[in-house]
PDB file of C-alpha atoms in Angstrom:
ATOM      1  CA  ASN A   7     -41.912 -35.194 -12.095  1.00 66.00           C
ATOM      2  CA  ALA A   8     -40.387 -31.716 -12.421  1.00 77.00           C
ATOM      3  CA  GLY A   9     -36.784 -32.754 -11.739  1.00 92.00           C
ATOM      4  CA  VAL A  10     -34.728 -29.862 -10.356  1.00 95.00           C
ATOM      5  CA  THR A  11     -36.412 -26.475 -10.105  1.00 95.00           C
ATOM      6  CA  GLN A  12     -34.828 -23.120  -9.298  1.00 96.00           C
ATOM      7  CA  THR A  13     -36.253 -19.738  -8.393  1.00 96.00           C
ATOM      8  CA  PRO A  14     -35.948 -17.020  -9.401  1.00 96.00           C
ATOM      9  CA  LYS A  15     -34.931 -17.286 -13.065  1.00 95.00           C
ATOM     10  CA  PHE A  16     -33.473 -13.763 -13.169  1.00 96.00           C
ATOM     11  CA  GLN A  17     -32.475 -11.264 -10.515  1.00 96.00           C
ATOM     12  CA  VAL A  18     -30.816  -7.878 -10.448  1.00 97.00           C
ATOM     13  CA  LEU A  19     -29.279  -6.752  -7.166  1.00 96.00           C
ATOM     14  CA  LYS A  20     -27.422  -3.704  -5.990  1.00 97.00           C
ATOM     15  CA  THR A  21     -24.074  -4.126  -4.282  1.00 97.00           C
ATOM     16  CA  GLY A  22     -24.625  -4.981  -0.631  1.00 97.00           C
ATOM     17  CA  GLN A  23     -28.117  -6.378  -1.012  1.00 97.00           C
ATOM     18  CA  SER A  24     -28.898  -9.913   0.080  1.00 97.00           C
ATOM     19  CA  MET A  25     -30.915 -12.633  -1.538  1.00 96.00           C
ATOM     20  CA  THR A  26     -31.617 -16.347  -1.393  1.00 97.00           C
ATOM     21  CA  LEU A  27     -31.686 -18.633  -4.388  1.00 98.00           C
ATOM     22  CA  GLN A  28     -34.063 -21.535  -3.997  1.00 97.00           C
ATOM     23  CA  CYS A  29     -33.636 -25.059  -5.327  1.00 97.00           C
ATOM     24  CA  ALA A  30     -35.865 -28.102  -5.006  1.00 97.00           C
ATOM     25  CA  GLN A  31     -35.748 -31.610  -6.428  1.00 96.00           C
ATOM     26  CA  ASP A  32     -38.461 -34.234  -6.508  1.00 94.00           C
ATOM     27  CA  MET A  33     -36.296 -37.259  -7.349  1.00 92.00           C
ATOM     28  CA  ASN A  34     -35.563 -38.263  -3.738  1.00 92.00           C
ATOM     29  CA  HIS A  35     -31.831 -37.705  -4.213  1.00 92.00           C
ATOM     30  CA  ASN A  36     -29.570 -37.461  -1.210  1.00 91.00           C
ATOM     31  CA  SER A  37     -26.909 -35.175  -2.659  1.00 93.00           C
ATOM     32  CA  MET A  38     -27.418 -31.632  -3.914  1.00 95.00           C
ATOM     33  CA  TYR A  39     -25.033 -29.017  -5.299  1.00 96.00           C
ATOM     34  CA  TRP A  40     -24.673 -25.336  -6.098  1.00 97.00           C
ATOM     35  CA  TYR A  41     -22.462 -24.248  -8.991  1.00 97.00           C
ATOM     36  CA  ARG A  42     -21.693 -20.948 -10.618  1.00 97.00           C
ATOM     37  CA  GLN A  43     -20.974 -20.621 -14.323  1.00 95.00           C
ATOM     38  CA  ASP A  44     -18.782 -17.868 -15.710  1.00 93.00           C
ATOM     39  CA  PRO A  45     -17.627 -17.474 -19.316  1.00 88.00           C
ATOM     40  CA  GLY A  46     -14.538 -19.495 -20.089  1.00 86.00           C
ATOM     41  CA  MET A  47     -14.454 -21.103 -16.645  1.00 88.00           C
ATOM     42  CA  GLY A  48     -16.990 -23.884 -16.881  1.00 90.00           C
ATOM     43  CA  LEU A  49     -18.936 -24.696 -13.745  1.00 93.00           C
ATOM     44  CA  ARG A  50     -17.347 -24.260 -10.339  1.00 94.00           C
ATOM     45  CA  LEU A  51     -18.715 -25.855  -7.217  1.00 94.00           C
ATOM     46  CA  ILE A  52     -19.782 -23.427  -4.501  1.00 97.00           C
ATOM     47  CA  TYR A  53     -21.238 -25.740  -1.864  1.00 96.00           C
ATOM     48  CA  TYR A  54     -22.696 -29.194  -1.746  1.00 95.00           C
ATOM     49  CA  SER A  55     -24.787 -31.308   0.571  1.00 95.00           C
ATOM     50  CA  ALA A  56     -24.066 -35.018   0.547  1.00 91.00           C
ATOM     51  CA  SER A  57     -27.167 -35.756   2.570  1.00 90.00           C
ATOM     52  CA  GLU A  58     -29.863 -34.036   4.565  1.00 91.00           C
ATOM     53  CA  GLY A  59     -28.302 -32.204   7.479  1.00 89.00           C
ATOM     54  CA  THR A  60     -24.807 -31.892   6.027  1.00 93.00           C
ATOM     55  CA  THR A  61     -23.152 -29.226   3.907  1.00 95.00           C
ATOM     56  CA  ASP A  62     -19.571 -28.770   2.694  1.00 94.00           C
ATOM     57  CA  LYS A  63     -17.591 -26.115   0.912  1.00 95.00           C
ATOM     58  CA  GLY A  64     -16.676 -26.499  -2.701  1.00 93.00           C
ATOM     59  CA  GLU A  65     -14.118 -24.670  -4.791  1.00 91.00           C
ATOM     60  CA  VAL A  66     -15.510 -21.114  -4.468  1.00 95.00           C
ATOM     61  CA  PRO A  67     -17.529 -20.775  -1.223  1.00 97.00           C
ATOM     62  CA  ASN A  68     -16.528 -17.249  -0.167  1.00 96.00           C
ATOM     63  CA  GLY A  69     -19.453 -14.836   0.016  1.00 96.00           C
ATOM     64  CA  TYR A  70     -22.078 -17.586   0.089  1.00 97.00           C
ATOM     65  CA  ASN A  71     -23.972 -19.620   2.639  1.00 97.00           C
ATOM     66  CA  VAL A  72     -26.247 -22.609   2.145  1.00 97.00           C
ATOM     67  CA  SER A  73     -29.048 -24.374   3.950  1.00 96.00           C
ATOM     68  CA  ARG A  74     -30.236 -27.909   3.363  1.00 96.00           C
ATOM     69  CA  LEU A  75     -33.754 -27.323   4.554  1.00 88.00           C
ATOM     70  CA  ASN A  76     -34.897 -30.908   4.036  1.00 94.00           C
ATOM     71  CA  LYS A  77     -34.181 -33.686   1.568  1.00 94.00           C
ATOM     72  CA  ARG A  78     -35.888 -31.793  -1.263  1.00 96.00           C
ATOM     73  CA  GLU A  79     -34.609 -28.261  -0.791  1.00 97.00           C
ATOM     74  CA  PHE A  80     -31.170 -26.670  -0.854  1.00 97.00           C
ATOM     75  CA  SER A  81     -30.902 -22.880  -0.782  1.00 97.00           C
ATOM     76  CA  LEU A  82     -27.989 -20.556  -1.521  1.00 98.00           C
ATOM     77  CA  ARG A  83     -27.726 -17.194   0.205  1.00 98.00           C
ATOM     78  CA  LEU A  84     -25.735 -14.125  -0.712  1.00 97.00           C
ATOM     79  CA  GLU A  85     -25.539 -12.004   2.426  1.00 93.00           C
ATOM     80  CA  SER A  86     -23.944  -8.938   0.828  1.00 96.00           C
ATOM     81  CA  ALA A  87     -23.846  -9.178  -2.939  1.00 96.00           C
ATOM     82  CA  ALA A  88     -20.796  -8.006  -4.864  1.00 97.00           C
ATOM     83  CA  PRO A  89     -20.359  -7.395  -8.615  1.00 97.00           C
ATOM     84  CA  SER A  90     -17.991 -10.402  -8.688  1.00 97.00           C
ATOM     85  CA  GLN A  91     -20.996 -12.575  -7.893  1.00 97.00           C
ATOM     86  CA  THR A  92     -22.638 -11.711 -11.192  1.00 97.00           C
ATOM     87  CA  SER A  93     -23.007 -15.140 -12.710  1.00 97.00           C
ATOM     88  CA  VAL A  94     -25.365 -17.920 -13.663  1.00 96.00           C
ATOM     89  CA  TYR A  95     -26.111 -20.225 -10.757  1.00 97.00           C
ATOM     90  CA  PHE A  96     -27.060 -23.852 -11.207  1.00 96.00           C
ATOM     91  CA  CYS A  97     -28.427 -26.268  -8.686  1.00 97.00           C
ATOM     92  CA  ALA A  98     -28.024 -29.999  -9.216  1.00 95.00           C
ATOM     93  CA  SER A  99     -28.966 -33.221  -7.502  1.00 94.00           C
ATOM     94  CA  ARG A 100     -27.181 -36.536  -7.755  1.00 90.00           C
ATOM     95  CA  ALA A 101     -28.499 -39.980  -8.437  1.00 84.00           C
ATOM     96  CA  TRP A 102     -26.503 -43.094  -7.745  1.00 77.00           C
ATOM     97  CA  ALA A 103     -27.285 -46.439  -9.310  1.00 70.00           C
ATOM     98  CA  SER A 104     -25.453 -49.572 -10.359  1.00 64.00           C
ATOM     99  CA  GLU A 105     -24.636 -47.995 -13.713  1.00 65.00           C
ATOM    100  CA  GLY A 106     -22.999 -45.061 -12.011  1.00 73.00           C
ATOM    101  CA  GLU A 107     -23.826 -41.595 -10.860  1.00 79.00           C
ATOM    102  CA  THR A 108     -25.557 -38.783 -12.678  1.00 86.00           C
ATOM    103  CA  GLN A 109     -26.060 -35.163 -11.706  1.00 90.00           C
ATOM    104  CA  TYR A 110     -29.285 -33.534 -12.847  1.00 92.00           C
ATOM    105  CA  PHE A 111     -29.273 -29.788 -13.295  1.00 94.00           C
ATOM    106  CA  GLY A 112     -31.874 -27.108 -12.866  1.00 94.00           C
ATOM    107  CA  PRO A 113     -32.480 -24.387 -15.485  1.00 93.00           C
ATOM    108  CA  GLY A 114     -30.315 -21.820 -13.712  1.00 95.00           C
ATOM    109  CA  THR A 115     -30.665 -18.420 -12.067  1.00 96.00           C
ATOM    110  CA  ARG A 116     -29.113 -15.478 -13.865  1.00 96.00           C
ATOM    111  CA  LEU A 117     -27.877 -12.912 -11.349  1.00 97.00           C
ATOM    112  CA  LEU A 118     -26.626  -9.425 -12.103  1.00 97.00           C
ATOM    113  CA  VAL A 119     -25.068  -7.408  -9.287  1.00 97.00           C
ATOM    114  CA  LEU A 120     -24.699  -3.711 -10.027  1.00 97.00           C
TER     115      LEU A 120
ATOM    116  CA  ALA B 392      -6.012 -32.239  -7.680  1.00 77.00           C
ATOM    117  CA  GLN B 393      -8.432 -33.310 -10.324  1.00 84.00           C
ATOM    118  CA  SER B 394      -8.690 -31.203 -13.459  1.00 91.00           C
ATOM    119  CA  VAL B 395     -10.268 -31.277 -16.894  1.00 94.00           C
ATOM    120  CA  THR B 396      -8.903 -29.586 -20.002  1.00 96.00           C
ATOM    121  CA  GLN B 397     -10.945 -28.870 -23.076  1.00 97.00           C
ATOM    122  CA  PRO B 398      -8.342 -27.463 -25.474  1.00 96.00           C
ATOM    123  CA  ASP B 399     -10.794 -25.959 -27.966  1.00 95.00           C
ATOM    124  CA  ILE B 400     -12.801 -22.951 -26.826  1.00 94.00           C
ATOM    125  CA  HIS B 401     -14.709 -22.742 -30.117  1.00 95.00           C
ATOM    126  CA  ILE B 402     -15.196 -25.215 -32.938  1.00 97.00           C
ATOM    127  CA  THR B 403     -17.051 -24.607 -36.187  1.00 97.00           C
ATOM    128  CA  VAL B 404     -18.155 -27.475 -38.406  1.00 97.00           C
ATOM    129  CA  SER B 405     -20.374 -27.716 -41.441  1.00 97.00           C
ATOM    130  CA  GLU B 406     -23.727 -29.416 -41.136  1.00 97.00           C
ATOM    131  CA  GLY B 407     -23.309 -33.087 -42.040  1.00 97.00           C
ATOM    132  CA  ALA B 408     -19.608 -33.136 -41.209  1.00 97.00           C
ATOM    133  CA  SER B 409     -18.124 -35.262 -38.459  1.00 97.00           C
ATOM    134  CA  LEU B 410     -17.284 -33.833 -35.054  1.00 97.00           C
ATOM    135  CA  GLU B 411     -14.731 -34.559 -32.379  1.00 97.00           C
ATOM    136  CA  LEU B 412     -14.489 -32.552 -29.167  1.00 98.00           C
ATOM    137  CA  ARG B 413     -11.420 -33.136 -27.077  1.00 98.00           C
ATOM    138  CA  CYS B 414     -11.243 -33.685 -23.339  1.00 97.00           C
ATOM    139  CA  ASN B 415      -8.212 -34.523 -21.204  1.00 96.00           C
ATOM    140  CA  TYR B 416      -8.422 -35.172 -17.485  1.00 94.00           C
ATOM    141  CA  SER B 417      -6.118 -35.475 -14.550  1.00 91.00           C
ATOM    142  CA  TYR B 418      -7.176 -37.876 -11.833  1.00 84.00           C
ATOM    143  CA  GLY B 419      -5.236 -40.383  -9.771  1.00 75.00           C
ATOM    144  CA  ALA B 420      -7.741 -43.203  -9.750  1.00 78.00           C
ATOM    145  CA  THR B 421     -10.118 -44.727 -12.283  1.00 78.00           C
ATOM    146  CA  PRO B 422     -12.267 -41.795 -13.300  1.00 86.00           C
ATOM    147  CA  TYR B 423     -15.946 -41.402 -13.793  1.00 90.00           C
ATOM    148  CA  LEU B 424     -16.276 -39.253 -16.931  1.00 93.00           C
ATOM    149  CA  PHE B 425     -19.185 -37.272 -18.290  1.00 94.00           C
ATOM    150  CA  TRP B 426     -20.174 -35.113 -21.224  1.00 97.00           C
ATOM    151  CA  TYR B 427     -22.919 -32.532 -20.767  1.00 96.00           C
ATOM    152  CA  VAL B 428     -24.488 -30.215 -23.338  1.00 96.00           C
ATOM    153  CA  GLN B 429     -25.906 -26.764 -22.687  1.00 94.00           C
ATOM    154  CA  SER B 430     -28.117 -24.992 -25.193  1.00 92.00           C
ATOM    155  CA  PRO B 431     -28.248 -21.180 -24.926  1.00 87.00           C
ATOM    156  CA  GLY B 432     -30.122 -20.054 -21.836  1.00 84.00           C
ATOM    157  CA  GLN B 433     -30.683 -23.605 -20.652  1.00 87.00           C
ATOM    158  CA  GLY B 434     -29.381 -25.918 -17.970  1.00 89.00           C
ATOM    159  CA  LEU B 435     -27.019 -28.815 -18.558  1.00 93.00           C
ATOM    160  CA  GLN B 436     -28.183 -32.095 -20.031  1.00 93.00           C
ATOM    161  CA  LEU B 437     -26.219 -35.322 -19.712  1.00 93.00           C
ATOM    162  CA  LEU B 438     -25.106 -36.707 -23.076  1.00 96.00           C
ATOM    163  CA  LEU B 439     -23.239 -39.759 -21.863  1.00 95.00           C
ATOM    164  CA  LYS B 440     -21.008 -41.088 -19.129  1.00 92.00           C
ATOM    165  CA  TYR B 441     -18.237 -43.590 -18.552  1.00 92.00           C
ATOM    166  CA  PHE B 442     -18.339 -45.480 -15.321  1.00 87.00           C
ATOM    167  CA  SER B 443     -16.693 -48.826 -16.033  1.00 83.00           C
ATOM    168  CA  GLY B 444     -16.570 -51.563 -18.656  1.00 85.00           C
ATOM    169  CA  ASP B 445     -16.642 -50.860 -22.371  1.00 88.00           C
ATOM    170  CA  THR B 446     -14.462 -47.854 -23.132  1.00 90.00           C
ATOM    171  CA  LEU B 447     -16.661 -46.759 -26.042  1.00 95.00           C
ATOM    172  CA  VAL B 448     -19.886 -45.367 -24.680  1.00 95.00           C
ATOM    173  CA  GLN B 449     -22.976 -44.365 -26.560  1.00 95.00           C
ATOM    174  CA  GLY B 450     -25.113 -41.435 -25.575  1.00 95.00           C
ATOM    175  CA  ILE B 451     -28.180 -39.541 -26.612  1.00 94.00           C
ATOM    176  CA  LYS B 452     -28.583 -37.600 -29.863  1.00 93.00           C
ATOM    177  CA  GLY B 453     -26.154 -39.889 -31.727  1.00 96.00           C
ATOM    178  CA  PHE B 454     -23.079 -38.955 -29.677  1.00 97.00           C
ATOM    179  CA  GLU B 455     -20.394 -41.356 -28.520  1.00 97.00           C
ATOM    180  CA  ALA B 456     -17.186 -41.008 -26.533  1.00 98.00           C
ATOM    181  CA  GLU B 457     -14.133 -43.169 -26.037  1.00 96.00           C
ATOM    182  CA  PHE B 458     -12.204 -43.456 -22.802  1.00 94.00           C
ATOM    183  CA  LYS B 459      -8.477 -43.859 -23.400  1.00 94.00           C
ATOM    184  CA  ARG B 460      -6.662 -44.393 -20.144  1.00 91.00           C
ATOM    185  CA  SER B 461      -3.198 -44.218 -21.716  1.00 91.00           C
ATOM    186  CA  GLN B 462      -3.951 -40.761 -23.087  1.00 93.00           C
ATOM    187  CA  SER B 463      -6.105 -39.560 -20.163  1.00 93.00           C
ATOM    188  CA  SER B 464      -8.710 -38.608 -22.725  1.00 95.00           C
ATOM    189  CA  PHE B 465     -12.451 -38.876 -23.184  1.00 97.00           C
ATOM    190  CA  ASN B 466     -13.189 -37.352 -26.586  1.00 98.00           C
ATOM    191  CA  LEU B 467     -16.731 -36.838 -27.793  1.00 98.00           C
ATOM    192  CA  ARG B 468     -17.657 -37.737 -31.375  1.00 98.00           C
ATOM    193  CA  LYS B 469     -20.581 -37.564 -33.728  1.00 98.00           C
ATOM    194  CA  PRO B 470     -20.436 -38.831 -37.319  1.00 97.00           C
ATOM    195  CA  SER B 471     -22.785 -36.227 -38.824  1.00 97.00           C
ATOM    196  CA  VAL B 472     -23.569 -32.939 -37.119  1.00 97.00           C
ATOM    197  CA  HIS B 473     -26.997 -31.309 -37.298  1.00 96.00           C
ATOM    198  CA  TRP B 474     -27.696 -27.604 -36.930  1.00 95.00           C
ATOM    199  CA  SER B 475     -29.503 -28.356 -33.672  1.00 95.00           C
ATOM    200  CA  ASP B 476     -26.224 -29.609 -32.168  1.00 96.00           C
ATOM    201  CA  ALA B 477     -24.957 -26.034 -31.879  1.00 96.00           C
ATOM    202  CA  ALA B 478     -24.435 -25.571 -28.143  1.00 97.00           C
ATOM    203  CA  GLU B 479     -21.750 -25.558 -25.487  1.00 96.00           C
ATOM    204  CA  TYR B 480     -20.301 -28.888 -24.431  1.00 97.00           C
ATOM    205  CA  PHE B 481     -18.741 -29.642 -21.086  1.00 96.00           C
ATOM    206  CA  CYS B 482     -16.566 -32.558 -20.084  1.00 97.00           C
ATOM    207  CA  ALA B 483     -16.458 -33.462 -16.382  1.00 94.00           C
ATOM    208  CA  VAL B 484     -14.646 -35.938 -14.139  1.00 92.00           C
ATOM    209  CA  GLY B 485     -16.000 -37.449 -10.932  1.00 86.00           C
ATOM    210  CA  ALA B 486     -13.637 -36.148  -8.315  1.00 72.00           C
ATOM    211  CA  GLY B 487     -14.579 -38.354  -5.403  1.00 70.00           C
ATOM    212  CA  GLY B 488     -16.530 -37.172  -2.407  1.00 65.00           C
ATOM    213  CA  ASN B 489     -19.635 -36.793  -4.546  1.00 71.00           C
ATOM    214  CA  LYS B 490     -18.134 -33.965  -6.600  1.00 83.00           C
ATOM    215  CA  LEU B 491     -17.661 -33.233 -10.294  1.00 88.00           C
ATOM    216  CA  VAL B 492     -14.916 -31.112 -11.808  1.00 91.00           C
ATOM    217  CA  PHE B 493     -15.840 -29.462 -15.096  1.00 94.00           C
ATOM    218  CA  GLY B 494     -13.785 -28.308 -18.033  1.00 95.00           C
ATOM    219  CA  ALA B 495     -14.154 -24.752 -19.339  1.00 95.00           C
ATOM    220  CA  GLY B 496     -16.402 -25.872 -22.178  1.00 96.00           C
ATOM    221  CA  THR B 497     -16.285 -25.929 -25.983  1.00 97.00           C
ATOM    222  CA  ILE B 498     -18.717 -23.858 -28.001  1.00 96.00           C
ATOM    223  CA  LEU B 499     -19.839 -25.646 -31.151  1.00 97.00           C
ATOM    224  CA  ARG B 500     -21.027 -23.622 -34.112  1.00 97.00           C
ATOM    225  CA  VAL B 501     -22.628 -25.379 -37.076  1.00 97.00           C
ATOM    226  CA  LYS B 502     -22.430 -23.860 -40.563  1.00 95.00           C
ATOM    227  CA  SER B 503     -25.255 -24.529 -42.959  1.00 89.00           C
TER     228      SER B 503
END
């Protein structure tokens, strides 16, 4: 049981390049999330997917697109990277049980856009 | 809109001393509240959560938090801090629609 996995761990891009961040979870969760973390700003939600086949914008969606490929996988795409997208990106999946909900986080992808 | 305020950006405590990290939230309904910890270069790990019932909740690593509705607070406490507790701590509120809203975080430094 690997939990939430993310690839790559690190990436350096030039302005205007594109890339896709991959996320997979093996906990059979319906909901998945993409956050970005910037110093002094906590985590901000980029996009989320409440269930397979659905996606919705979060707080900071501009410049990003997502795909919920299947129940396990949720990818984040930067079509034309900008220096403002330099950040640490976290994927999470959500469990719901009688004792409440919990989001489980991946280890993060550190992205530098030059 | 929902929001979370963590008033302290940095806190330094001596090893063995007690710790309290503050968290205030704004949310119209009964909140779901969470504390996560992030060690350097790592992802976030859930310490504890409040969903309903007892307002004093126990978590992992000896942490506890108390939900005070009248003060809109969910402060995190530990009676005796260990050097390994040095990390960044995030408070979050369940914002409905499957979403969490996070505070900006508090960085804990532990002096030996």
